[in-house]
Short mmCIF file of C-alpha atoms (C1' of nucleotides) in Angstrom, two decimals:
data_model
loop_
_atom_site.label_atom_id
_atom_site.label_comp_id
_atom_site.label_asym_id
_atom_site.label_seq_id
_atom_site.Cartn_x
_atom_site.Cartn_y
_atom_site.Cartn_z
CA MET A 1 -44.34 -4.97 -6.63
CA PRO A 2 -42.88 -6.66 -9.69
CA THR A 3 -40.93 -9.82 -9.17
CA VAL A 4 -39.69 -9.92 -12.73
CA LEU A 5 -38.50 -6.99 -14.75
CA GLN A 6 -40.74 -8.09 -17.61
CA GLU A 7 -43.74 -7.02 -15.57
CA LEU A 8 -42.64 -3.44 -15.59
CA PRO A 9 -43.96 -1.26 -18.35
CA LEU A 10 -40.62 -0.82 -20.06
CA ASP A 11 -39.74 0.27 -23.55
CA ARG A 12 -39.06 -2.58 -25.93
CA GLN A 13 -35.48 -1.46 -26.64
CA LEU A 14 -34.70 -1.36 -22.96
CA ARG A 15 -36.28 -4.73 -22.36
CA LEU A 16 -34.27 -6.26 -25.17
CA ALA A 17 -31.09 -5.02 -23.54
CA LEU A 18 -32.17 -6.41 -20.17
CA ASP A 19 -32.91 -9.75 -21.81
CA GLN A 20 -29.51 -9.74 -23.43
CA LEU A 21 -27.94 -9.20 -20.03
CA ALA A 22 -30.08 -12.03 -18.67
CA LEU A 23 -31.57 -9.68 -16.11
CA GLU A 24 -34.95 -10.92 -15.06
CA THR A 25 -35.37 -10.77 -11.35
CA PRO A 26 -34.94 -7.34 -9.85
CA THR A 27 -33.05 -7.06 -6.60
CA PRO A 28 -35.04 -5.64 -3.68
CA VAL A 29 -33.74 -2.13 -4.21
CA GLN A 30 -34.54 -2.35 -7.91
CA ALA A 31 -38.02 -3.65 -7.22
CA GLN A 32 -38.74 -0.74 -4.93
CA MET A 33 -36.90 2.01 -6.69
CA ILE A 34 -37.76 1.49 -10.34
CA PRO A 35 -41.54 1.99 -10.02
CA ALA A 36 -41.06 4.90 -7.62
CA ALA A 37 -38.62 6.61 -9.95
CA LEU A 38 -40.87 5.98 -12.94
CA ALA A 39 -43.64 7.73 -11.04
CA GLY A 40 -41.44 10.80 -11.10
CA SER A 41 -40.73 11.39 -7.42
CA ASP A 42 -37.50 12.57 -5.98
CA LEU A 43 -35.91 9.74 -4.02
CA LEU A 44 -33.53 9.18 -1.14
CA VAL A 45 -32.34 5.60 -1.38
CA SER A 46 -30.22 3.59 0.99
CA ALA A 47 -29.41 0.00 0.16
CA GLU A 48 -26.40 -2.05 1.00
CA THR A 49 -23.26 -2.36 -1.09
CA GLY A 50 -23.54 -4.72 -4.04
CA SER A 51 -27.33 -4.70 -3.99
CA GLY A 52 -27.81 -3.34 -7.49
CA LYS A 53 -28.28 0.38 -7.04
CA THR A 54 -26.74 1.32 -10.38
CA LEU A 55 -29.35 -0.51 -12.40
CA ALA A 56 -31.99 0.68 -9.99
CA TYR A 57 -31.48 4.22 -11.26
CA LEU A 58 -30.32 3.50 -14.82
CA VAL A 59 -33.42 1.53 -15.78
CA PRO A 60 -35.97 4.22 -14.85
CA ILE A 61 -33.78 6.96 -16.35
CA LEU A 62 -33.53 5.18 -19.67
CA GLN A 63 -37.22 4.38 -19.60
CA ARG A 64 -38.06 8.05 -19.11
CA LEU A 65 -35.72 9.13 -21.89
CA LEU A 66 -37.15 6.55 -24.28
CA SER A 67 -40.77 7.31 -23.54
CA GLU A 68 -40.77 11.08 -23.25
CA GLN A 69 -40.32 13.50 -26.09
CA ALA A 70 -37.45 15.94 -25.94
CA PRO A 71 -36.18 18.49 -28.43
CA ARG A 72 -33.18 17.44 -30.49
CA ASP A 73 -30.55 19.74 -29.18
CA ALA A 74 -31.77 20.08 -25.64
CA GLY A 75 -28.42 19.29 -24.07
CA ALA A 76 -28.04 16.60 -21.43
CA LEU A 77 -31.24 14.94 -20.24
CA ALA A 78 -29.79 12.80 -17.47
CA LEU A 79 -26.77 13.55 -15.32
CA ILE A 80 -25.13 11.06 -12.99
CA LEU A 81 -22.53 12.42 -10.58
CA VAL A 82 -20.00 10.03 -9.04
CA PRO A 83 -16.96 10.56 -6.81
CA THR A 84 -14.20 8.89 -8.84
CA ARG A 85 -13.14 8.46 -12.44
CA GLU A 86 -13.18 4.70 -12.06
CA LEU A 87 -16.78 4.75 -10.99
CA ALA A 88 -17.70 7.04 -13.88
CA ARG A 89 -16.27 4.57 -16.35
CA GLN A 90 -17.96 1.65 -14.66
CA VAL A 91 -21.37 3.32 -14.72
CA LEU A 92 -20.82 4.32 -18.35
CA LYS A 93 -20.20 0.68 -19.20
CA SER A 94 -23.43 -0.45 -17.52
CA CYS A 95 -25.28 2.37 -19.20
CA ARG A 96 -23.98 1.46 -22.65
CA GLU A 97 -25.05 -2.12 -22.14
CA LEU A 98 -28.55 -0.93 -21.41
CA THR A 99 -28.68 1.50 -24.32
CA ALA A 100 -27.23 -1.01 -26.78
CA LYS A 101 -30.59 -1.52 -28.51
CA SER A 102 -31.63 2.12 -28.46
CA PRO A 103 -30.36 5.32 -30.02
CA LEU A 104 -29.55 6.91 -26.66
CA GLN A 105 -25.99 8.14 -26.27
CA ALA A 106 -23.99 8.30 -23.06
CA MET A 107 -20.66 9.91 -22.26
CA ALA A 108 -18.34 9.95 -19.28
CA LEU A 109 -16.87 13.29 -18.29
CA THR A 110 -13.99 13.32 -15.84
CA GLY A 111 -10.76 15.07 -15.16
CA GLY A 112 -7.55 13.77 -16.63
CA ALA A 113 -8.97 13.76 -20.14
CA ASP A 114 -8.72 16.28 -22.95
CA PHE A 115 -10.99 19.27 -22.40
CA LYS A 116 -11.42 20.12 -26.08
CA TYR A 117 -12.24 16.54 -26.92
CA GLN A 118 -14.91 16.61 -24.23
CA LYS A 119 -16.28 19.82 -25.68
CA ALA A 120 -16.57 18.11 -29.04
CA GLN A 121 -18.36 15.19 -27.41
CA PHE A 122 -20.90 17.59 -25.92
CA ARG A 123 -21.68 18.94 -29.35
CA LYS A 124 -22.97 15.52 -30.30
CA ASN A 125 -25.63 16.03 -27.65
CA PRO A 126 -25.42 12.83 -25.65
CA GLU A 127 -28.59 12.36 -23.63
CA ILE A 128 -26.79 10.87 -20.65
CA VAL A 129 -23.73 12.35 -18.95
CA ILE A 130 -21.83 10.52 -16.24
CA ALA A 131 -19.38 12.84 -14.54
CA THR A 132 -17.09 13.63 -11.67
CA PRO A 133 -17.87 17.11 -10.34
CA GLY A 134 -14.71 19.14 -10.93
CA ARG A 135 -14.46 18.87 -14.68
CA LEU A 136 -18.21 19.08 -15.28
CA LEU A 137 -18.40 22.31 -13.32
CA GLU A 138 -15.73 23.75 -15.54
CA HIS A 139 -17.76 22.86 -18.62
CA CYS A 140 -20.84 24.41 -17.05
CA GLU A 141 -19.04 27.63 -16.30
CA LYS A 142 -17.49 27.83 -19.74
CA GLY A 143 -20.80 27.15 -21.38
CA SER A 144 -19.88 23.90 -23.08
CA ALA A 145 -22.30 21.86 -20.99
CA ASP A 146 -26.01 22.53 -21.11
CA LEU A 147 -28.03 21.12 -18.24
CA SER A 148 -31.01 23.42 -18.63
CA ALA A 149 -33.30 20.72 -19.99
CA LEU A 150 -32.17 18.03 -17.59
CA LYS A 151 -34.85 15.52 -16.64
CA VAL A 152 -33.00 13.48 -14.04
CA LEU A 153 -30.09 14.25 -11.73
CA VAL A 154 -28.49 11.36 -9.83
CA LEU A 155 -26.02 11.64 -6.99
CA ASP A 156 -24.50 8.21 -6.74
CA GLU A 157 -22.66 7.75 -3.42
CA ALA A 158 -24.75 10.72 -2.37
CA ASP A 159 -23.36 11.08 1.13
CA ARG A 160 -19.90 11.33 -0.36
CA MET A 161 -21.01 13.79 -3.00
CA LEU A 162 -22.46 16.03 -0.33
CA ASP A 163 -19.65 15.94 2.18
CA MET A 164 -17.03 18.58 2.45
CA GLY A 165 -14.74 17.84 -0.45
CA PHE A 166 -17.50 17.75 -3.04
CA ARG A 167 -20.46 19.67 -1.69
CA ASP A 168 -19.72 23.10 -3.11
CA ASP A 169 -19.09 21.82 -6.61
CA VAL A 170 -22.12 19.56 -6.53
CA LEU A 171 -24.42 22.35 -5.37
CA LYS A 172 -23.05 24.67 -8.02
CA ILE A 173 -23.68 22.02 -10.66
CA ALA A 174 -27.20 21.51 -9.32
CA GLY A 175 -27.67 25.24 -9.82
CA PHE A 176 -27.02 24.75 -13.54
CA CYS A 177 -29.61 21.98 -13.73
CA SER A 178 -33.20 22.46 -14.79
CA PRO A 179 -35.24 23.24 -11.67
CA GLY A 180 -37.93 20.89 -12.90
CA ARG A 181 -35.71 17.84 -12.96
CA GLN A 182 -36.15 14.72 -10.90
CA THR A 183 -33.40 14.13 -8.32
CA LEU A 184 -32.25 10.75 -7.04
CA LEU A 185 -29.82 10.32 -4.15
CA LEU A 186 -28.33 6.90 -3.43
CA SER A 187 -25.77 5.36 -1.14
CA ALA A 188 -25.19 2.39 1.10
CA THR A 189 -24.59 4.84 3.90
CA LEU A 190 -27.07 7.60 3.18
CA LYS A 191 -28.68 9.06 6.25
CA THR A 192 -32.20 9.25 4.92
CA ARG A 193 -33.32 11.35 7.83
CA GLY A 194 -32.07 14.74 8.75
CA MET A 195 -30.94 15.86 5.34
CA GLY A 196 -32.19 19.28 6.40
CA GLU A 197 -31.52 22.31 4.27
CA LEU A 198 -29.14 20.46 2.08
CA GLY A 199 -31.88 18.04 1.12
CA ASN A 200 -34.39 20.83 0.62
CA SER A 201 -32.13 22.64 -1.76
CA LEU A 202 -31.78 19.57 -3.93
CA LEU A 203 -34.97 17.57 -3.48
CA LYS A 204 -38.68 18.19 -3.68
CA GLU A 205 -40.88 16.16 -1.36
CA PRO A 206 -38.51 13.24 -1.54
CA GLN A 207 -39.70 9.76 -0.96
CA THR A 208 -37.42 7.58 1.15
CA ILE A 209 -36.50 4.05 0.24
CA ALA A 210 -34.45 2.23 2.86
CA VAL A 211 -34.07 -1.33 1.74
CA ASP A 212 -31.85 -2.72 4.45
CA PRO A 213 -31.93 -2.03 8.12
CA PRO A 214 -29.48 0.81 8.58
CA ARG A 215 -25.99 -0.08 9.77
CA GLN A 216 -26.72 -3.75 9.85
CA ALA A 217 -23.57 -5.59 9.02
CA GLN A 218 -24.01 -7.33 5.74
CA ALA A 219 -24.69 -11.01 6.18
CA SER A 220 -22.66 -11.87 3.09
CA ILE A 221 -19.44 -10.49 4.59
CA HIS A 222 -17.51 -12.17 7.34
CA HIS A 223 -15.79 -9.56 9.48
CA GLN A 224 -12.54 -10.38 11.23
CA ARG A 225 -9.80 -8.56 13.09
CA ILE A 226 -6.18 -9.46 13.68
CA LEU A 227 -4.20 -7.68 16.36
CA ALA A 228 -0.83 -6.27 15.40
CA ASP A 229 2.05 -4.83 17.37
CA SER A 230 3.87 -2.69 14.83
CA VAL A 231 4.16 -1.75 11.20
CA ASP A 232 6.61 -4.56 10.72
CA HIS A 233 4.18 -6.98 12.28
CA LYS A 234 1.40 -5.74 10.04
CA ASN A 235 3.60 -6.33 7.01
CA GLN A 236 4.23 -9.91 8.08
CA LEU A 237 0.55 -10.50 8.71
CA LEU A 238 -0.37 -9.06 5.33
CA LEU A 239 2.13 -11.26 3.56
CA ALA A 240 0.99 -14.35 5.42
CA LEU A 241 -2.66 -13.65 4.65
CA LEU A 242 -2.02 -13.13 0.97
CA GLU A 243 0.39 -15.98 0.50
CA ASN A 244 -2.30 -18.28 1.82
CA ASN A 245 -4.67 -16.74 -0.65
CA GLU A 246 -2.58 -17.23 -3.76
CA GLY A 247 -4.36 -16.65 -7.00
CA ARG A 248 -7.52 -15.26 -5.49
CA ARG A 249 -8.54 -11.68 -5.85
CA SER A 250 -7.79 -9.49 -2.84
CA LEU A 251 -8.06 -5.80 -2.14
CA VAL A 252 -5.84 -4.12 0.45
CA PHE A 253 -6.72 -0.69 1.80
CA ALA A 254 -4.23 1.76 3.24
CA ASN A 255 -4.97 5.22 4.56
CA LYS A 256 -2.30 6.96 2.55
CA ARG A 257 -1.24 6.85 -1.05
CA VAL A 258 2.38 6.28 -0.12
CA THR A 259 1.40 3.34 2.05
CA ALA A 260 -0.52 1.77 -0.82
CA GLU A 261 2.59 2.16 -2.97
CA ARG A 262 4.84 0.76 -0.30
CA LEU A 263 2.65 -2.31 0.24
CA SER A 264 2.48 -2.97 -3.46
CA GLY A 265 6.28 -2.90 -3.57
CA LEU A 266 6.60 -5.15 -0.56
CA LEU A 267 4.17 -7.75 -1.87
CA GLY A 268 5.61 -7.60 -5.37
CA HIS A 269 9.04 -8.23 -3.91
CA HIS A 270 7.65 -11.45 -2.47
CA GLY A 271 6.43 -12.58 -5.83
CA LEU A 272 2.76 -11.69 -5.62
CA LYS A 273 0.96 -10.32 -8.64
CA VAL A 274 0.13 -6.93 -7.28
CA ASP A 275 -0.23 -3.27 -8.15
CA SER A 276 -1.43 -0.10 -6.48
CA LEU A 277 -4.23 2.35 -7.16
CA HIS A 278 -4.55 5.88 -5.80
CA GLY A 279 -5.27 9.40 -6.87
CA GLU A 280 -1.74 10.51 -7.47
CA MET A 281 -1.42 8.21 -10.42
CA SER A 282 -2.21 9.37 -13.93
CA THR A 283 -5.55 8.45 -15.46
CA GLU A 284 -3.72 6.15 -17.83
CA GLU A 285 -2.01 4.26 -15.04
CA ARG A 286 -5.26 4.02 -13.13
CA LYS A 287 -7.00 2.61 -16.18
CA ARG A 288 -4.25 0.10 -16.76
CA VAL A 289 -4.27 -1.12 -13.15
CA MET A 290 -8.04 -1.44 -12.99
CA ALA A 291 -8.07 -3.39 -16.23
CA ALA A 292 -5.29 -5.68 -14.99
CA PHE A 293 -7.21 -6.29 -11.78
CA ARG A 294 -10.44 -6.99 -13.64
CA GLU A 295 -8.71 -9.33 -16.07
CA GLY A 296 -6.93 -11.21 -13.31
CA LYS A 297 -3.46 -10.18 -14.45
CA ILE A 298 -2.89 -8.96 -10.94
CA HIS A 299 -4.43 -10.68 -7.93
CA VAL A 300 -3.84 -8.10 -5.26
CA LEU A 301 -4.68 -4.43 -5.45
CA CYS A 302 -3.27 -2.08 -2.83
CA ALA A 303 -5.39 1.03 -2.82
CA SER A 304 -6.25 4.25 -1.09
CA ASP A 305 -9.90 5.06 -0.42
CA LEU A 306 -10.11 5.84 -4.09
CA ALA A 307 -11.20 2.21 -4.41
CA ALA A 308 -13.48 2.26 -1.40
CA ARG A 309 -16.72 3.17 -3.09
CA GLY A 310 -18.82 1.68 -5.80
CA LEU A 311 -16.26 -0.39 -7.64
CA ASP A 312 -17.79 -3.61 -8.81
CA VAL A 313 -15.09 -6.16 -9.50
CA PRO A 314 -16.48 -9.70 -9.35
CA ASP A 315 -15.02 -12.28 -7.02
CA ILE A 316 -12.96 -10.16 -4.70
CA GLU A 317 -12.79 -12.71 -1.91
CA THR A 318 -10.87 -10.77 0.66
CA VAL A 319 -10.72 -7.15 1.68
CA ILE A 320 -7.90 -6.31 4.04
CA ASN A 321 -7.75 -3.10 6.01
CA TYR A 322 -4.02 -2.74 6.46
CA ASP A 323 -4.97 0.52 8.14
CA LEU A 324 -8.34 0.90 9.78
CA PRO A 325 -10.54 3.39 7.97
CA HIS A 326 -11.28 6.63 9.74
CA SER A 327 -15.00 6.13 9.99
CA GLY A 328 -17.63 3.46 10.18
CA ASP A 329 -19.05 4.54 6.85
CA ASP A 330 -15.67 4.20 5.18
CA TYR A 331 -15.44 0.74 6.68
CA VAL A 332 -18.79 -0.22 5.19
CA HIS A 333 -17.80 0.94 1.73
CA ARG A 334 -14.36 -0.67 1.74
CA CYS A 335 -15.69 -4.02 2.88
CA GLY A 336 -18.54 -3.73 0.43
CA ARG A 337 -16.10 -4.46 -2.42
CA THR A 338 -16.54 -8.10 -1.42
CA GLY A 339 -19.66 -10.13 -0.79
CA ARG A 340 -21.50 -8.50 -3.69
CA ALA A 341 -24.60 -9.66 -5.51
CA GLY A 342 -25.17 -12.76 -3.45
CA ALA A 343 -21.52 -13.78 -3.16
CA THR A 344 -19.76 -14.09 0.17
CA GLY A 345 -16.53 -12.47 1.26
CA VAL A 346 -14.14 -11.90 4.11
CA ALA A 347 -13.08 -8.55 5.53
CA ILE A 348 -9.97 -8.56 7.70
CA SER A 349 -8.75 -5.56 9.66
CA LEU A 350 -5.27 -5.32 11.11
CA VAL A 351 -5.51 -3.49 14.42
CA GLU A 352 -2.65 -1.90 16.30
CA ALA A 353 -3.08 -1.08 19.96
CA SER A 354 -3.30 2.61 19.16
CA GLN A 355 -6.27 1.88 16.89
CA TRP A 356 -8.18 -0.18 19.40
CA ASN A 357 -10.64 2.53 20.30
CA LEU A 358 -11.27 3.36 16.67
CA MET A 359 -12.01 -0.30 16.04
CA ILE A 360 -14.40 -0.38 18.98
CA SER A 361 -16.23 2.66 17.69
CA ILE A 362 -16.56 1.11 14.25
CA GLN A 363 -17.89 -2.11 15.75
CA ARG A 364 -20.35 -0.19 17.82
CA TYR A 365 -21.46 1.84 14.83
CA LEU A 366 -22.10 -1.37 12.93
CA ASN A 367 -23.63 -3.00 15.96
CA MET A 368 -21.39 -6.03 15.73
CA ASP A 369 -18.18 -7.62 16.92
CA PHE A 370 -15.52 -8.69 14.52
CA GLU A 371 -14.28 -12.20 14.94
CA GLN A 372 -10.81 -12.11 16.43
CA ARG A 373 -8.22 -14.16 14.64
CA ALA A 374 -4.52 -14.77 15.00
CA LEU A 375 -2.08 -16.27 12.56
CA PRO A 376 0.18 -19.10 13.69
CA GLY A 377 3.53 -17.77 14.79
CA LEU A 378 2.39 -14.18 14.28
CA LYS A 379 0.30 -13.62 17.31
CA ALA A 380 0.36 -10.11 18.72
CA ARG A 381 1.79 -9.49 22.14
CA TYR A 382 -1.12 -7.31 23.11
CA SER A 383 -4.57 -8.73 23.42
CA GLY A 384 -6.75 -5.68 23.63
CA PRO A 385 -7.34 -3.67 26.77
CA LYS A 386 -6.98 -5.61 29.97
CA LYS A 387 -10.28 -6.55 31.47
CA THR A 388 -10.97 -5.05 34.84
CA LYS A 389 -12.70 -7.44 37.17
CA GLY A 390 -16.30 -6.60 37.79
CA SER A 391 -16.20 -3.20 36.18
CA GLY A 392 -17.62 -4.64 33.00
CA LYS A 393 -16.22 -1.83 31.00
CA ALA A 394 -13.59 -3.61 29.01
CA ALA A 395 -14.65 -2.57 25.59
CA GLY A 396 -13.64 -5.78 23.90
CA GLY A 397 -15.46 -7.96 26.35
CA LYS A 398 -18.05 -9.18 23.95
CA LYS A 399 -15.80 -10.99 21.57
CA LYS A 400 -17.62 -13.59 19.62
CA LYS A 401 -14.68 -15.86 19.23
CA THR A 402 -11.04 -15.68 19.88
CA GLY A 403 -8.43 -17.25 17.75
CA LYS A 404 -7.12 -20.58 18.92
CA ASP A 405 -5.26 -19.94 22.13
CA GLY A 406 -2.77 -22.61 21.28
CA ALA A 407 0.41 -20.61 21.10
CA LYS A 408 0.99 -20.43 24.78
CA ALA A 409 4.70 -20.26 25.43
CA LYS A 410 5.32 -18.06 22.43
CA GLN A 411 3.60 -14.97 23.64
CA ARG A 412 4.46 -13.30 26.77
CA ALA A 413 1.43 -11.27 27.46
CA ARG A 414 3.43 -8.17 27.71
CA ASP A 415 0.59 -5.91 28.53
CA SER A 416 2.95 -3.70 30.39
CA LYS A 417 4.15 -2.38 27.06
CA ASN A 418 0.70 -1.25 26.07
CA LYS A 419 -0.09 -0.47 29.64
CA GLY A 420 -3.76 -0.29 30.43
CA LYS A 421 -6.61 0.53 28.17
CA PRO A 422 -6.42 3.25 25.60
CA LYS A 423 -8.00 6.40 26.92
CA ARG A 424 -11.73 6.25 27.06
CA GLY A 425 -14.12 8.79 25.73
CA LYS A 426 -11.90 10.06 23.01
CA PRO A 427 -11.38 7.34 20.46
CA SER A 428 -8.43 8.14 18.31
CA GLY A 429 -9.53 9.67 15.10
CA ALA A 430 -13.21 9.14 15.67
CA VAL A 431 -15.45 11.55 13.86
CA ASN A 432 -19.02 12.55 13.75
CA ASP A 433 -20.37 10.15 11.20
CA GLY A 434 -21.35 7.55 13.64
CA THR A 435 -18.01 6.24 14.75
CA GLY A 436 -17.61 8.92 17.34
CA PRO A 437 -18.65 8.57 20.94
CA LEU A 438 -22.34 8.77 21.54
CA MET A 439 -22.02 11.91 23.51
CA LYS A 440 -19.80 14.40 21.97
CA LYS A 441 -18.80 17.73 23.31
CA LYS A 442 -18.66 19.89 20.28
"C1'" DA B 1 -8.10 12.41 9.51
"C1'" DA B 2 -7.14 11.34 4.72
"C1'" DA B 3 -8.51 10.98 0.05
"C1'" DA B 4 -10.84 12.49 -4.05
"C1'" DA B 5 -12.16 15.96 -7.54
"C1'" DA B 6 -10.08 20.51 -10.70
"C1'" DT B 7 -6.06 23.72 -12.62
#
DNA sequence: AAAAAAT
C-alpha cells in the first residue's frame, strides 16, 4: 500500500496538480481506495467524516480519464451524484484543482440554475459531471445529457442518495448510464453489508472498503450534551455558548427551516455575526451565505440538515444541535462538520426532557455516552430520568462525567414536573437506521 | 420525522 501519492502510477498532469496542492501522504481511505478503484472494481466505501473521501474517488477517476482513450464526443465519462447544491459546488472546486494541469473539463449541474445554459454547457462535452439528481434526470429525459459512454459513476453520500427522497431519481439516472461503467458508493454511514437488491442493481461484484470501525465515535470530536427545560431555555443556552465562543466558527443545526431562520434572527439581534442556510432560500442566497461563512464574514451559521453532509469548511470548532437530529446517522454527519482532517472539534447537543429517549438511542447507536455539561446559572431543572434503586435500568446511568454540581441552592430538582422516566421501548422519533430500539415490532 | 432534490 502506498504511503506517498508519488508511488502510485499516476499521470504526470495529475501528479503536478497534487504537488501543487501539496498533497503527498494519502489518508487511510485514499491509500486503500485509490489502488482498488484504479484496478477497476466496483466499490462500497465507508470512512469517517473528514477523512478525505472526495479525493479518494477523484484521483482514480481522473487517472482513468487521462490514461484511457475515449472518443471526442462521447458525452460524460464520469458522473458524481451528490445530495445538495453546496456539495456539488464544493466537489467541482476540488475537481478543478486536480484538473488544473490537464485538459479535462468538469461541470456542476444542479437545480436553481438556467436550464438552457446547462444545455449549452453539455454541448462542450465536459468529461466530468457533478450533479444533484433532479435536474440531471431532466436533462437525461430531454436528451441533453448523454451518459451512454460513462466510465465511472459515483454516489457520494451514497446512503443518502439511496434513501427514500432520492432513490427513484438515482436509479432512473443509473438506467441512463453505460452498463459497463464502474460504480463507486461512499459515505461515512454506509451500511456495507446488506445492500441487497439495491446494491445488485447498481454494483457488480463490489469490493468493500471499511476504513474505520463502524459507528465508532470519532476520536477527534468531543461529544457533549446540555439538558434544557424549554425552548426559551434552549435559546439562552445557545446564546451563552456562542457568546463565549466569539469570533470562532460555529455551526448550529435545527430540525426545521423556520427554526434555523428564527435562531439566526435571535443571535443576530444579540450582535453575533450570523446567517442561516436552508433549502427554502434561493440558490443565490445560499451561495452568498456559504461564501460569507467560508470567508469568515459570519461566524455562526444556523442551518437545516442541508448543511449536515459533506460540507468541508475548515476550522468549524463547534457544532451545536439546537434540536437533536432524528437519527444516529444524521447525528454523525452533522457533527462531522467539525474535527475534520486531523483537527479537533466539539459537538454539543441541547436535550429537552421529551428528547431524552432519542438521545439515549443515538448514544447507544454510537456506542458512547456524551459528556454532560451545564452552564453556570442556566442549569436545567430536570436531570434525566430518575434512577430507580437496584433496577439498574436508568438509561442515563453510565454518564462519563457530570457538570460541576456546584449550583446547589439554585435548582430545585423538580422532577415532579417531568415525572418519571420517559416511556421505555418507544423512543420518541426513533427510526430504523440504528437509532431505533433493538427489537422493533414492525 | 424532517429536509433535500425538481417543476
